[in-house]
Short mmCIF file of C-alpha atoms (C1' of nucleotides) in Angstrom, two decimals:
data_model
loop_
_atom_site.label_atom_id
_atom_site.label_comp_id
_atom_site.label_asym_id
_atom_site.label_seq_id
_atom_site.Cartn_x
_atom_site.Cartn_y
_atom_site.Cartn_z
CA UNK A 1 10.14 -1.13 -46.45
CA UNK A 2 13.74 -1.89 -47.28
CA UNK A 3 15.17 0.74 -44.95
CA UNK A 4 15.82 -0.04 -41.33
CA UNK A 5 16.02 2.54 -38.56
CA UNK A 6 18.61 2.15 -35.85
CA UNK A 7 19.16 4.05 -32.65
CA UNK A 8 22.86 3.70 -32.01
CA UNK A 9 24.24 4.04 -28.51
CA UNK A 10 27.24 6.36 -28.78
CA UNK A 11 28.97 5.01 -25.72
CA UNK A 12 28.65 1.49 -27.10
CA UNK A 13 26.88 0.35 -23.98
CA UNK A 14 24.67 -1.91 -26.04
CA UNK A 15 23.84 -2.92 -29.57
CA UNK A 16 21.81 -0.53 -31.73
CA UNK A 17 18.09 -0.54 -31.09
CA UNK A 18 16.06 -1.37 -34.17
CA UNK A 19 12.90 0.60 -34.76
CA UNK A 20 10.21 -0.45 -37.20
CA UNK A 21 8.40 1.95 -39.46
CA UNK A 22 5.56 3.76 -37.73
CA UNK A 23 5.59 1.42 -34.78
CA UNK A 24 5.78 3.11 -31.37
CA UNK A 25 8.27 1.79 -28.90
CA UNK A 26 8.50 2.93 -25.32
CA UNK A 27 11.87 2.79 -23.66
CA UNK A 28 12.43 2.77 -19.94
CA UNK A 29 8.89 1.85 -19.07
CA UNK A 30 9.49 -0.88 -16.57
CA UNK A 31 7.25 -3.19 -14.68
CA UNK A 32 7.37 -0.88 -11.72
CA UNK A 33 5.17 2.14 -11.87
CA UNK A 34 7.83 4.20 -10.15
CA UNK A 35 10.04 4.07 -13.21
CA UNK A 36 7.53 5.59 -15.54
CA UNK A 37 9.38 8.89 -15.21
CA UNK A 38 12.12 7.43 -17.37
CA UNK A 39 9.88 6.61 -20.27
CA UNK A 40 10.53 7.87 -23.78
CA UNK A 41 8.32 6.97 -26.74
CA UNK A 42 10.00 6.53 -30.11
CA UNK A 43 8.42 6.16 -33.53
CA UNK A 44 10.47 5.87 -36.68
CA UNK A 45 9.37 7.14 -40.04
CA UNK A 46 11.61 5.17 -42.35
CA UNK A 47 10.21 6.65 -45.54
CA UNK A 48 10.88 10.24 -44.50
CA UNK A 49 13.98 9.41 -42.44
CA UNK A 50 13.35 10.63 -38.93
CA UNK A 51 12.30 9.44 -35.50
CA UNK A 52 9.76 11.29 -33.44
CA UNK A 53 10.66 11.34 -29.78
CA UNK A 54 8.09 11.92 -27.08
CA UNK A 55 9.18 12.36 -23.50
CA UNK A 56 6.55 10.63 -21.38
CA UNK A 57 8.19 10.88 -18.00
CA UNK A 58 10.27 13.53 -16.27
CA UNK A 59 13.52 11.93 -17.38
CA UNK A 60 15.27 14.86 -19.06
CA UNK A 61 15.51 14.01 -22.73
CA UNK A 62 17.18 16.30 -25.21
CA UNK A 63 17.99 16.45 -28.90
CA UNK A 64 21.37 18.10 -29.34
CA UNK A 65 21.08 21.01 -26.93
CA UNK A 66 17.31 21.28 -27.00
CA UNK A 67 15.44 19.87 -24.04
CA UNK A 68 12.32 17.98 -25.03
CA UNK A 69 10.33 18.41 -21.83
CA UNK A 70 7.68 16.18 -20.35
CA UNK A 71 4.78 15.46 -22.67
CA UNK A 72 6.50 17.13 -25.63
CA UNK A 73 7.41 15.56 -28.92
CA UNK A 74 10.32 16.37 -31.23
CA UNK A 75 11.81 15.03 -34.42
CA UNK A 76 15.31 13.64 -34.56
CA UNK A 77 17.11 13.14 -37.86
CA UNK A 78 20.37 11.45 -38.78
CA UNK A 79 23.29 13.60 -37.60
CA UNK A 80 21.45 14.77 -34.53
CA UNK A 81 22.15 13.39 -31.12
CA UNK A 82 19.50 12.18 -28.72
CA UNK A 83 20.29 12.22 -25.03
CA UNK A 84 18.44 10.34 -22.36
CA UNK A 85 18.67 10.85 -18.62
CA UNK A 86 20.42 14.21 -18.33
CA UNK A 87 22.94 13.92 -21.14
CA UNK A 88 24.03 10.57 -19.79
CA UNK A 89 23.11 8.32 -22.65
CA UNK A 90 23.84 9.68 -26.11
CA UNK A 91 22.31 8.11 -29.22
CA UNK A 92 22.51 8.73 -32.93
CA UNK A 93 19.93 7.87 -35.56
CA UNK A 94 20.95 5.72 -38.47
CA UNK A 95 18.90 4.55 -41.42
CA UNK A 96 20.34 1.46 -43.05
CA UNK A 97 19.41 -1.69 -44.86
CA UNK A 98 21.68 -3.79 -42.70
CA UNK A 99 19.88 -5.19 -39.67
CA UNK A 100 22.43 -7.80 -38.68
CA UNK A 101 23.81 -5.89 -35.68
CA UNK A 102 20.49 -4.58 -34.50
CA UNK A 103 18.73 -5.67 -31.43
CA UNK A 104 14.99 -5.50 -31.61
CA UNK A 105 13.52 -2.63 -29.69
CA UNK A 106 10.87 -5.02 -28.50
CA UNK A 107 13.49 -6.69 -26.32
CA UNK A 108 14.22 -3.44 -24.60
CA UNK A 109 10.64 -2.60 -23.88
CA UNK A 110 9.75 -5.88 -22.25
CA UNK A 111 8.08 -5.21 -18.92
CA UNK A 112 10.63 -7.26 -17.02
CA UNK A 113 13.46 -4.95 -18.01
CA UNK A 114 14.57 -2.47 -15.46
CA UNK A 115 14.94 1.07 -16.72
CA UNK A 116 18.67 1.42 -16.09
CA UNK A 117 19.12 -1.47 -18.43
CA UNK A 118 17.80 0.52 -21.28
CA UNK A 119 21.33 1.70 -21.79
CA UNK A 120 23.27 -1.46 -21.23
CA UNK A 121 23.14 -5.13 -20.71
CA UNK A 122 24.05 -7.66 -18.09
CA UNK A 123 25.04 -7.55 -14.46
CA UNK A 124 27.38 -5.11 -12.83
CA UNK A 125 27.58 -2.44 -15.41
CA UNK A 126 30.19 0.24 -15.29
CA UNK A 127 29.28 3.62 -14.04
CA UNK A 128 30.53 6.84 -15.48
CA UNK A 129 31.65 9.03 -12.67
CA UNK A 130 33.16 12.41 -13.36
CA UNK A 131 34.78 12.35 -9.96
CA UNK A 132 36.94 9.31 -10.48
CA UNK A 133 37.54 7.03 -13.40
CA UNK A 134 39.91 4.48 -11.97
CA UNK A 135 38.96 0.85 -11.67
CA UNK A 136 39.43 -1.14 -8.53
CA UNK A 137 41.41 -4.35 -8.51
CA UNK A 138 38.68 -6.09 -6.54
CA UNK A 139 36.23 -6.49 -9.38
CA UNK A 140 36.48 -7.24 -13.04
CA UNK A 141 33.37 -5.59 -14.32
CA UNK A 142 32.16 -3.43 -11.46
CA UNK A 143 33.60 -0.03 -11.10
CA UNK A 144 33.58 1.54 -7.73
CA UNK A 145 34.53 5.15 -7.80
CA UNK A 146 35.24 8.17 -5.68
CA UNK A 147 36.38 6.73 -2.40
CA UNK A 148 37.47 10.03 -0.95
CA UNK A 149 35.80 11.26 2.22
CA UNK A 150 32.76 13.46 1.68
CA UNK A 151 33.30 17.18 1.34
CA UNK A 152 32.65 19.22 4.43
CA UNK A 153 30.08 21.24 2.53
CA UNK A 154 27.76 19.90 -0.11
CA UNK A 155 27.27 21.76 -3.34
CA UNK A 156 24.00 23.48 -4.07
CA UNK A 157 22.09 21.99 -6.95
CA UNK A 158 19.17 22.92 -9.14
CA UNK A 159 17.64 19.56 -8.48
CA UNK A 160 17.65 20.12 -4.73
CA UNK A 161 14.75 22.49 -5.12
CA UNK A 162 12.55 19.71 -6.39
CA UNK A 163 13.68 17.07 -3.94
CA UNK A 164 11.17 15.77 -1.48
CA UNK A 165 13.29 13.48 0.60
CA UNK A 166 10.36 11.89 2.32
CA UNK A 167 9.24 10.16 -0.86
CA UNK A 168 11.33 7.31 -2.14
CA UNK A 169 10.25 7.87 -5.70
CA UNK A 170 11.66 11.39 -5.72
CA UNK A 171 14.80 10.24 -4.05
CA UNK A 172 15.18 7.66 -6.77
CA UNK A 173 14.32 10.19 -9.42
CA UNK A 174 17.15 12.39 -8.24
CA UNK A 175 19.60 9.54 -7.99
CA UNK A 176 18.94 8.66 -11.59
CA UNK A 177 18.51 12.02 -13.24
CA UNK A 178 21.12 13.99 -11.34
CA UNK A 179 24.08 11.63 -11.19
CA UNK A 180 26.50 14.51 -10.67
CA UNK A 181 24.92 15.35 -7.38
CA UNK A 182 24.00 11.84 -6.38
CA UNK A 183 27.06 9.98 -7.62
CA UNK A 184 26.33 6.35 -8.23
CA UNK A 185 29.45 4.68 -6.93
CA UNK A 186 28.29 1.22 -7.90
CA UNK A 187 25.40 -0.46 -9.60
CA UNK A 188 24.39 -3.86 -10.82
CA UNK A 189 21.15 -5.47 -11.88
CA UNK A 190 19.81 -5.50 -8.35
CA UNK A 191 21.10 -2.45 -6.52
CA UNK A 192 22.62 0.98 -6.85
CA UNK A 193 24.99 2.52 -4.30
CA UNK A 194 25.19 6.25 -3.76
CA UNK A 195 27.04 8.43 -1.32
CA UNK A 196 24.55 9.81 1.16
CA UNK A 197 23.84 13.38 0.14
CA UNK A 198 24.08 14.43 3.77
CA UNK A 199 26.62 11.98 5.19
CA UNK A 200 26.53 11.56 8.95
CA UNK A 201 30.11 10.27 9.09
CA UNK A 202 33.30 10.37 7.05
CA UNK A 203 31.96 7.48 4.98
CA UNK A 204 28.27 7.03 4.48
CA UNK A 205 26.83 5.10 1.56
CA UNK A 206 23.31 3.97 0.78
CA UNK A 207 22.62 0.69 -0.97
CA UNK A 208 19.25 0.89 -2.72
CA UNK A 209 17.47 -1.92 -4.52
CA UNK A 210 16.11 -1.03 -7.95
CA UNK A 211 12.85 -2.67 -7.02
CA UNK A 212 10.97 -0.53 -4.58
CA UNK A 213 10.33 -1.99 -1.15
CA UNK A 214 8.44 0.54 0.91
CA UNK A 215 9.67 -0.37 4.39
CA UNK A 216 11.10 -3.09 6.58
CA UNK A 217 7.53 -4.13 7.33
CA UNK A 218 7.05 -5.01 3.66
CA UNK A 219 10.00 -7.42 3.67
CA UNK A 220 9.25 -11.11 3.16
CA UNK A 221 11.26 -14.31 2.80
CA UNK A 222 11.54 -13.74 -0.93
CA UNK A 223 13.67 -10.66 -0.19
CA UNK A 224 16.33 -12.58 1.75
CA UNK A 225 18.61 -13.03 -1.24
CA UNK A 226 18.31 -9.38 -2.21
CA UNK A 227 19.17 -8.28 1.33
CA UNK A 228 22.13 -10.63 1.40
CA UNK A 229 23.27 -9.16 -1.88
CA UNK A 230 22.86 -5.64 -0.50
CA UNK A 231 25.03 -6.59 2.47
CA UNK A 232 27.67 -8.10 0.18
CA UNK A 233 27.70 -4.93 -1.88
CA UNK A 234 27.98 -2.92 1.34
CA UNK A 235 30.94 -5.04 2.42
CA UNK A 236 32.46 -4.48 -1.00
CA UNK A 237 32.34 -0.74 -0.38
CA UNK A 238 34.50 -1.26 2.69
CA UNK A 239 36.99 -3.34 0.74
CA UNK A 240 37.72 -0.39 -1.50
CA UNK A 241 37.61 2.21 1.28
CA UNK A 242 41.14 3.49 2.00
CA UNK A 243 40.32 4.10 5.66
CA UNK A 244 38.48 0.86 6.32
CA UNK A 245 41.41 -0.48 8.31
CA UNK A 246 41.33 2.33 10.86
CA UNK A 247 37.64 3.10 11.03
CA UNK A 248 34.89 0.78 12.13
CA UNK A 249 31.71 0.48 10.12
CA UNK A 250 28.14 -0.62 10.62
CA UNK A 251 25.76 -1.89 7.99
CA UNK A 252 22.11 -1.57 8.84
CA UNK A 253 18.68 -0.12 8.40
CA UNK A 254 16.63 2.53 10.10
CA UNK A 255 13.64 0.76 11.56
CA UNK A 256 11.32 3.59 10.55
CA UNK A 257 13.00 5.33 7.63
CA UNK A 258 11.74 8.75 6.64
CA UNK A 259 12.46 7.85 3.05
CA UNK A 260 9.96 5.31 1.84
CA UNK A 261 12.31 3.04 0.00
CA UNK A 262 14.27 0.38 1.86
CA UNK A 263 17.93 1.32 1.87
CA UNK A 264 20.98 -0.10 3.59
CA UNK A 265 23.21 2.38 5.39
CA UNK A 266 26.92 1.68 5.26
CA UNK A 267 28.36 4.15 7.71
CA UNK A 268 31.71 4.66 9.43
CA UNK A 269 31.54 5.01 13.17
CA UNK A 270 33.50 8.24 13.52
CA UNK A 271 30.30 10.28 13.05
CA UNK A 272 32.63 13.09 12.06
CA UNK A 273 30.42 15.12 9.77
CA UNK A 274 28.95 18.62 9.67
CA UNK A 275 25.70 17.04 8.47
CA UNK A 276 25.19 15.35 11.80
CA UNK A 277 23.31 18.13 13.51
CA UNK A 278 20.70 16.93 15.93
CA UNK A 279 19.53 14.33 18.39
CA UNK A 280 17.46 12.52 15.81
CA UNK A 281 20.48 12.10 13.56
CA UNK A 282 22.56 10.76 16.41
CA UNK A 283 20.02 8.41 17.91
CA UNK A 284 18.96 7.03 14.56
CA UNK A 285 22.43 5.53 14.17
CA UNK A 286 23.40 4.76 17.75
CA UNK A 287 20.27 3.29 19.35
CA UNK A 288 18.17 0.25 18.45
CA UNK A 289 16.50 2.50 15.92
CA UNK A 290 19.36 1.24 13.76
CA UNK A 291 19.16 -2.49 13.09
CA UNK A 292 22.09 -4.46 11.80
CA UNK A 293 21.74 -5.84 8.29
CA UNK A 294 22.58 -9.32 9.54
CA UNK A 295 19.84 -9.09 12.18
CA UNK A 296 17.27 -8.08 9.59
CA UNK A 297 18.30 -11.00 7.39
CA UNK A 298 18.24 -13.41 10.33
CA UNK A 299 14.79 -12.20 11.35
CA UNK A 300 13.53 -12.58 7.82
CA UNK A 301 14.94 -16.09 7.51
CA UNK A 302 13.55 -17.12 10.87
CA UNK A 303 10.13 -15.42 10.91
CA UNK A 304 9.52 -14.58 7.27
CA UNK A 305 9.08 -10.95 8.22
CA UNK A 306 10.69 -8.14 10.18
CA UNK A 307 8.94 -6.88 13.26
CA UNK A 308 9.64 -3.43 14.58
CA UNK A 309 9.05 -2.98 18.31
CA UNK A 310 6.44 -0.48 19.28
CA UNK A 311 7.79 2.79 20.55
CA UNK A 312 10.95 2.56 18.46
CA UNK A 313 10.43 6.15 17.32
CA UNK A 314 10.75 7.22 20.95
CA UNK A 315 14.39 6.10 20.83
CA UNK A 316 15.13 9.18 18.78
CA UNK A 317 14.38 11.34 21.81
CA UNK A 318 16.80 9.57 24.15
CA UNK A 319 19.58 11.61 25.76
CA UNK A 320 22.77 11.89 23.73
CA UNK A 321 25.10 9.08 24.69
CA UNK A 322 28.52 8.31 23.26
CA UNK A 323 28.36 5.11 21.23
CA UNK A 324 31.92 4.15 22.29
CA UNK A 325 32.16 4.87 26.03
CA UNK A 326 28.43 5.42 26.66
CA UNK A 327 29.04 8.66 28.51
CA UNK A 328 26.06 11.00 28.28
CA UNK A 329 26.65 14.34 26.62
CA UNK A 330 24.46 17.40 27.23
CA UNK A 331 24.42 18.90 23.73
CA UNK A 332 25.33 18.07 20.16
CA UNK A 333 28.34 20.40 20.13
CA UNK A 334 29.62 18.82 23.36
CA UNK A 335 29.04 15.36 21.93
CA UNK A 336 30.98 16.27 18.81
CA UNK A 337 33.85 17.58 20.89
CA UNK A 338 33.77 14.37 22.91
CA UNK A 339 33.79 12.17 19.81
CA UNK A 340 37.14 13.61 18.74
CA UNK A 341 38.72 11.66 21.58
CA UNK A 342 37.61 8.41 19.98
CA UNK A 343 38.87 9.23 16.48
CA UNK A 344 41.74 7.09 15.22
CA UNK A 345 45.05 8.92 15.34
"C1'" DG B 1 15.30 14.17 4.34
"C1'" DT B 2 16.83 19.69 5.38
"C1'" DT B 3 16.17 24.56 6.68
"C1'" DC B 4 14.50 28.04 9.50
"C1'" DT B 5 13.65 30.23 13.72
"C1'" DA B 6 11.24 31.14 18.31
"C1'" DG B 7 12.18 30.53 22.61
"C1'" DA B 8 14.39 27.63 26.14
"C1'" DA B 9 18.63 27.02 28.38
"C1'" DC B 10 22.58 28.80 29.97
"C1'" DG C 1 23.99 38.49 26.16
"C1'" DT C 2 24.85 33.72 23.21
"C1'" DT C 3 24.08 28.84 22.32
"C1'" DC C 4 21.24 25.27 21.28
"C1'" DT C 5 17.08 22.68 20.50
"C1'" DA C 6 12.66 21.32 18.79
"C1'" DG C 7 9.01 21.80 15.89
"C1'" DA C 8 6.96 23.85 11.76
"C1'" DA C 9 7.48 24.37 7.03
"C1'" DC C 10 9.11 22.65 2.97
#
DNA sequence: GTTCTAGAAC
DNA sequence: GTTCTAGAAC
């Protein structure tokens, strides 16, 4: 077969993917089962000049304006545009005899590849953010975007209806497939940073590893470097935060997170947010329910694991106490009124 | 994780 | 009467 089929990334995020005649290639099917939702199966027919596209996972795939849908298969011909992950990654089909610029699709479907790499290569890739497209002077190849404080009210979204926040996989699914509502402010080959959908302070980011770690209990010595990296990335968020000089921040973990995917909270200590509504919210950030990132790392280095004291969940029921002056407050509204006194002028 | 709401607290 | 919380439902 003299003709070669190429899937060309329109945003030039990587070299064209070469597809061989009648040989199925699955993109986005990583080592981790949780990423199966991203998978798309491609099979080129070089003699007839089309690629059949089958959406295996829930990752919204579309050809031009037509959504493929999970389990469905469509044909894409030269001139048509294939989108993966909610119109994020556009591709065009090209049939050519020149294979010099192509990168074998086999490379992309290796099990060790993480799914977000299906669109680009290397560490610290840039992130498209509709909110802000300026680069920061702090990094050469990382783009950190949208450093404005969170809006007082969050926008409703279609995807919210399908969110089950208690399951890490769904949380991840939404981070990846609905980037407009879960803006990725940074990502590299190890982690992704998003703004907390329901920020409990003026600045509240989550640093999530691509590789799923269910809870602090699952952490082992081998995770030390990842956790250190997460903390560095968290610190980097502060470097580009315009209010970092006047606000204080804490970086840490909830000992018993409701979301089953280890994530580092980077949160300013003003706790000035309409999303902070109840005792559980407050105590989860101001009691020992919240453990400092450095303490988790130290524990892991020292003991090879992280132990959570029994009865930690009871801390969430403690009376409301100001984290600055430790004065007890009777209700959330009173606490919020009190906190204003500690805000920087 | 959030939203909703009955009933406790005031 | 209103405000606020806590627990069920999602």
